[in-house]
């Protein structure tokens, strides 16, 4: 089945599922009438030369070629409605925006096809719940990246592999063995060697907001979770989490 035809099947399911979320995602308004040409799975160029990056989405390298083709087919379906997150471009000169083509939210379509992951980049997480829901549907249907073994999530039991991803957005799955509360932060430890093993860092100021969604952090001991974020530099691999959507309890 051609890629666009597969997308149409996925999009029908996405539209119905989105209604249940009762969210204004993608945001309304914006600017209509542009035409875009895909340059990657998350970027495209407008007919006036401006570069755009899709907000809230990360495309793993394993599906990057498919994601670019899929985005290109979506963009070719009609004219764009762009909803920029901010007026100024990012440090690479790109406009960060949500993009809708003929009623299809491109980031959600890619996530629903397993060709992208919900990214919680600061300032871009307002629609995280909708993108996570689309991602979950792709995972349940074993589409795209979720059909590839062993999948996009790195195991928490391999800290050296995680450490090699410093500065990159990743997913990690594993079982929490201890929760340590310190003055400035709470640590979710996935191993006993705190100077070497993987851990999640939750700043003190964010703990109450995260616990309001996932429950008491102390209750996560021996629970299996999936976390996402950018690996911080340092000897021991760490993810700093400031949003509850970045933690998914799996069991």
Coordinates of C-alpha atoms in Angstrom, one line a residue:
X1 CA 0.0 0.0 0.0
X2 CA 1.4 3.5 -0.9
X3 CA 2.7 5.5 2.0
X4 CA 0.0 8.2 1.5
X5 CA -2.7 5.6 1.5
X6 CA -1.5 4.2 4.8
X7 CA -1.4 7.7 6.2
X8 CA -5.1 8.3 5.2
X9 CA -6.1 5.2 7.2
X10 CA -4.1 6.4 10.2
X11 CA -5.4 9.9 10.0
X12 CA -9.0 8.8 10.1
X13 CA -8.3 7.0 13.4
X14 CA -6.3 10.0 14.7
X15 CA -9.2 12.5 14.1
X16 CA -11.6 10.4 16.0
X17 CA -9.2 9.8 18.9
X18 CA -8.4 13.5 19.1
X19 CA -12.0 14.5 19.7
X20 CA -11.9 12.5 22.9
X21 CA -9.0 14.5 24.2
X22 CA -11.0 17.8 24.1
X23 CA -7.8 19.8 23.4
X24 CA -7.1 22.7 21.2
X25 CA -4.3 20.9 19.5
X26 CA -3.0 22.0 17.2
X27 CA -3.7 25.6 18.3
X28 CA -6.2 27.5 16.3
X29 CA -5.4 30.6 14.4
X30 CA -2.1 31.1 12.7
X31 CA -1.4 32.0 9.0
X32 CA -2.9 30.2 6.1
X33 CA -1.8 29.9 2.5
X34 CA 1.8 28.8 2.5
X35 CA 3.3 25.9 0.5
X36 CA 6.0 23.7 1.9
X37 CA 8.7 21.3 0.7
X38 CA 10.0 18.8 3.2
X39 CA 13.8 18.8 3.8
X40 CA 13.7 16.2 6.7
X41 CA 11.1 14.5 8.9
X42 CA 10.6 17.6 11.0
X43 CA 11.7 20.4 8.7
X44 CA 10.4 22.0 5.5
X45 CA 11.0 25.1 3.4
X46 CA 8.2 27.5 2.6
X47 CA 7.7 28.9 -0.9
X48 CA 9.1 32.2 0.3
X49 CA 12.4 30.6 1.4
X50 CA 11.7 30.5 5.2
X51 CA 12.6 27.3 7.0
X52 CA 10.2 25.7 9.5
X53 CA 10.6 23.1 12.2
X54 CA 7.6 21.1 13.4
X55 CA 7.0 21.8 17.1
X56 CA 6.8 19.0 19.7
X57 CA 8.2 16.2 17.5
X58 CA 11.5 14.2 17.3
X59 CA 12.2 11.8 14.5
X60 CA 14.6 8.9 15.3
X61 CA 17.3 8.3 12.7
X62 CA 16.0 4.8 12.0
X63 CA 12.9 6.2 10.4
X64 CA 14.2 9.6 9.2
X65 CA 14.0 8.8 5.5
X66 CA 10.4 7.5 5.8
X67 CA 9.4 10.5 7.9
X68 CA 10.8 12.9 5.3
X69 CA 8.9 11.1 2.5
X70 CA 5.7 11.1 4.6
X71 CA 6.0 14.7 5.5
X72 CA 6.6 15.5 1.8
X73 CA 3.4 13.7 0.8
X74 CA 1.4 15.4 3.6
X75 CA 2.7 18.9 2.5
X76 CA 1.8 18.1 -1.2
X77 CA -1.8 17.5 -0.2
X78 CA -2.7 21.3 0.0
X79 CA -1.8 24.6 1.5
X80 CA -0.6 25.0 5.0
X81 CA -1.9 26.6 8.1
X82 CA 1.1 27.5 10.3
X83 CA 0.8 28.3 14.0
X84 CA 4.2 29.6 15.1
X85 CA 5.1 29.1 18.8
X86 CA 7.1 32.4 18.8
X87 CA 7.7 35.2 16.5
X88 CA 11.4 35.0 16.4
X89 CA 13.2 32.1 14.7
X90 CA 15.3 29.6 16.7
X91 CA 19.1 29.8 16.8
X92 CA 19.3 27.9 13.5
X93 CA 17.0 30.4 11.8
X94 CA 14.0 28.2 11.7
X95 CA 10.4 29.1 12.5
X96 CA 9.1 26.6 15.1
X97 CA 5.5 26.0 14.4
X98 CA 2.6 23.6 14.3
X99 CA 1.6 22.8 10.7
X100 CA -1.8 21.7 9.5
X101 CA -2.6 20.7 5.9
X102 CA -6.2 20.3 4.8
X103 CA -7.2 19.6 8.4
X104 CA -4.4 17.2 9.1
X105 CA -2.0 18.0 11.9
X106 CA 1.4 16.9 10.5
X107 CA 3.2 16.2 13.8
X108 CA 0.3 14.1 15.0
X109 CA 0.1 12.2 11.7
X110 CA 3.8 11.4 11.9
X111 CA 3.6 10.3 15.5
X112 CA 0.6 8.2 14.8
X113 CA 2.4 6.5 11.9
X114 CA 5.3 5.6 14.2
X115 CA 7.6 8.1 12.3
X116 CA 8.1 10.5 15.2
X117 CA 8.2 10.7 19.0
X118 CA 6.6 13.4 21.3
X119 CA 9.4 15.8 22.3
X120 CA 9.0 17.8 25.5
X121 CA 11.3 20.6 24.5
X122 CA 10.8 23.6 26.8
X123 CA 8.1 25.9 25.4
X124 CA 6.8 23.3 23.0
X125 CA 5.0 20.9 25.3
X126 CA 1.5 22.4 25.3
X127 CA 0.3 19.7 23.0
X128 CA 2.3 16.9 24.5
X129 CA -0.7 14.9 25.6
X130 CA -2.2 14.7 22.1
X131 CA 1.2 13.7 20.6
X132 CA 1.8 11.1 23.3
X133 CA -1.6 9.6 22.6
X134 CA -0.8 9.4 18.8
X135 CA 2.5 7.8 19.7
X136 CA 0.8 5.3 21.9
X137 CA -1.5 4.3 19.1
X138 CA 1.5 3.7 16.8
X139 CA 3.1 1.7 19.5
X140 CA 0.0 -0.5 20.0
X141 CA -0.2 -1.0 16.3
X142 CA 3.5 -1.7 16.0
X143 CA 3.9 0.9 13.2
X144 CA 7.1 2.6 12.1
X145 CA 9.8 2.8 14.7
X146 CA 7.7 0.6 17.0
X147 CA 7.9 -2.3 14.5
X148 CA 11.7 -2.3 14.7
X149 CA 13.3 -4.5 17.3
X150 CA 14.2 -3.6 20.0
X151 CA 12.4 -0.3 19.5
X152 CA 13.4 3.3 20.2
X153 CA 13.7 3.1 24.0
X154 CA 17.1 2.4 25.5
X155 CA 17.3 0.0 28.5
X156 CA 18.1 1.7 31.8
X157 CA 20.4 -1.2 32.6
X158 CA 22.9 0.0 30.0
X159 CA 24.2 3.3 31.4
X160 CA 27.2 3.4 29.1
X161 CA 24.9 3.3 26.1
X162 CA 22.8 6.1 27.5
X163 CA 25.8 8.2 28.4
X164 CA 27.0 8.0 24.8
X165 CA 23.8 9.9 23.9
X166 CA 24.8 13.0 25.8
X167 CA 23.0 16.1 24.4
X168 CA 20.5 14.0 22.5
X169 CA 16.8 13.3 23.0
X170 CA 16.1 9.7 24.0
X171 CA 13.6 7.4 25.6
X172 CA 14.7 5.1 28.4
X173 CA 12.8 2.1 29.9
X174 CA 13.6 0.4 33.1
X175 CA 12.6 -0.4 36.7
X176 CA 13.2 2.1 39.5
X177 CA 15.2 0.6 42.3
X178 CA 15.3 3.6 44.7
X179 CA 14.0 7.1 45.1
X180 CA 16.2 9.6 46.8
X181 CA 15.0 13.0 48.1
X182 CA 17.6 15.7 48.4
X183 CA 17.4 19.4 49.2
X184 CA 17.4 20.5 45.6
X185 CA 16.0 17.5 43.8
X186 CA 14.5 14.1 43.8
X187 CA 16.4 11.3 42.2
X188 CA 14.8 8.2 40.6
X189 CA 17.6 5.7 40.6
X190 CA 17.6 2.8 38.1
X191 CA 20.7 1.2 39.7
X192 CA 22.6 1.0 43.0
X193 CA 25.8 2.7 41.8
X194 CA 24.7 6.3 41.9
X195 CA 28.0 7.5 40.3
X196 CA 27.6 5.2 37.3
X197 CA 24.0 4.1 36.8
X198 CA 21.2 5.9 35.1
X199 CA 19.0 8.2 37.1
X200 CA 16.2 10.7 36.5
X201 CA 16.6 14.1 38.2
X202 CA 13.4 16.0 39.2
X203 CA 14.0 19.6 40.6
X204 CA 12.4 20.3 43.9
X205 CA 10.3 23.1 42.4
X206 CA 8.7 20.6 39.9
X207 CA 8.1 17.7 42.3
X208 CA 4.5 18.7 43.4
X209 CA 3.4 19.3 39.8
X210 CA 4.7 15.9 38.6
X211 CA 3.3 14.0 41.6
X212 CA -0.1 15.5 41.0
X213 CA -0.2 13.5 37.8
X214 CA 2.0 10.4 38.4
X215 CA 1.4 10.0 42.1
X216 CA 3.9 10.0 44.9
X217 CA 7.4 9.5 43.6
X218 CA 8.2 7.3 46.5
X219 CA 5.6 4.8 45.2
X220 CA 7.6 4.3 42.0
X221 CA 10.1 2.0 43.6
X222 CA 10.1 -1.3 41.8
X223 CA 7.8 0.1 39.1
X224 CA 8.7 -0.1 35.4
X225 CA 8.6 3.3 33.7
X226 CA 9.4 5.0 30.4
X227 CA 11.1 8.4 30.6
X228 CA 12.1 10.8 27.9
X229 CA 14.4 13.8 27.6
X230 CA 17.8 15.0 26.7
X231 CA 20.8 13.3 28.3
X232 CA 22.8 15.7 30.5
X233 CA 26.6 15.9 30.3
X234 CA 28.5 14.1 33.1
X235 CA 30.0 10.8 34.2
X236 CA 26.7 9.3 35.2
X237 CA 23.9 9.4 32.7
X238 CA 21.1 11.7 33.8
X239 CA 17.8 13.0 32.5
X240 CA 16.3 16.1 34.1
X241 CA 12.5 16.0 34.0
X242 CA 10.3 19.0 34.6
X243 CA 7.0 17.8 33.1
X244 CA 4.8 14.9 34.2
X245 CA 4.3 13.8 30.6
X246 CA 8.0 12.8 30.5
X247 CA 7.3 9.8 32.9
X248 CA 5.0 6.9 31.8
X249 CA 4.4 4.2 34.3
X250 CA 4.3 0.9 32.4
X251 CA 3.1 -1.6 35.0

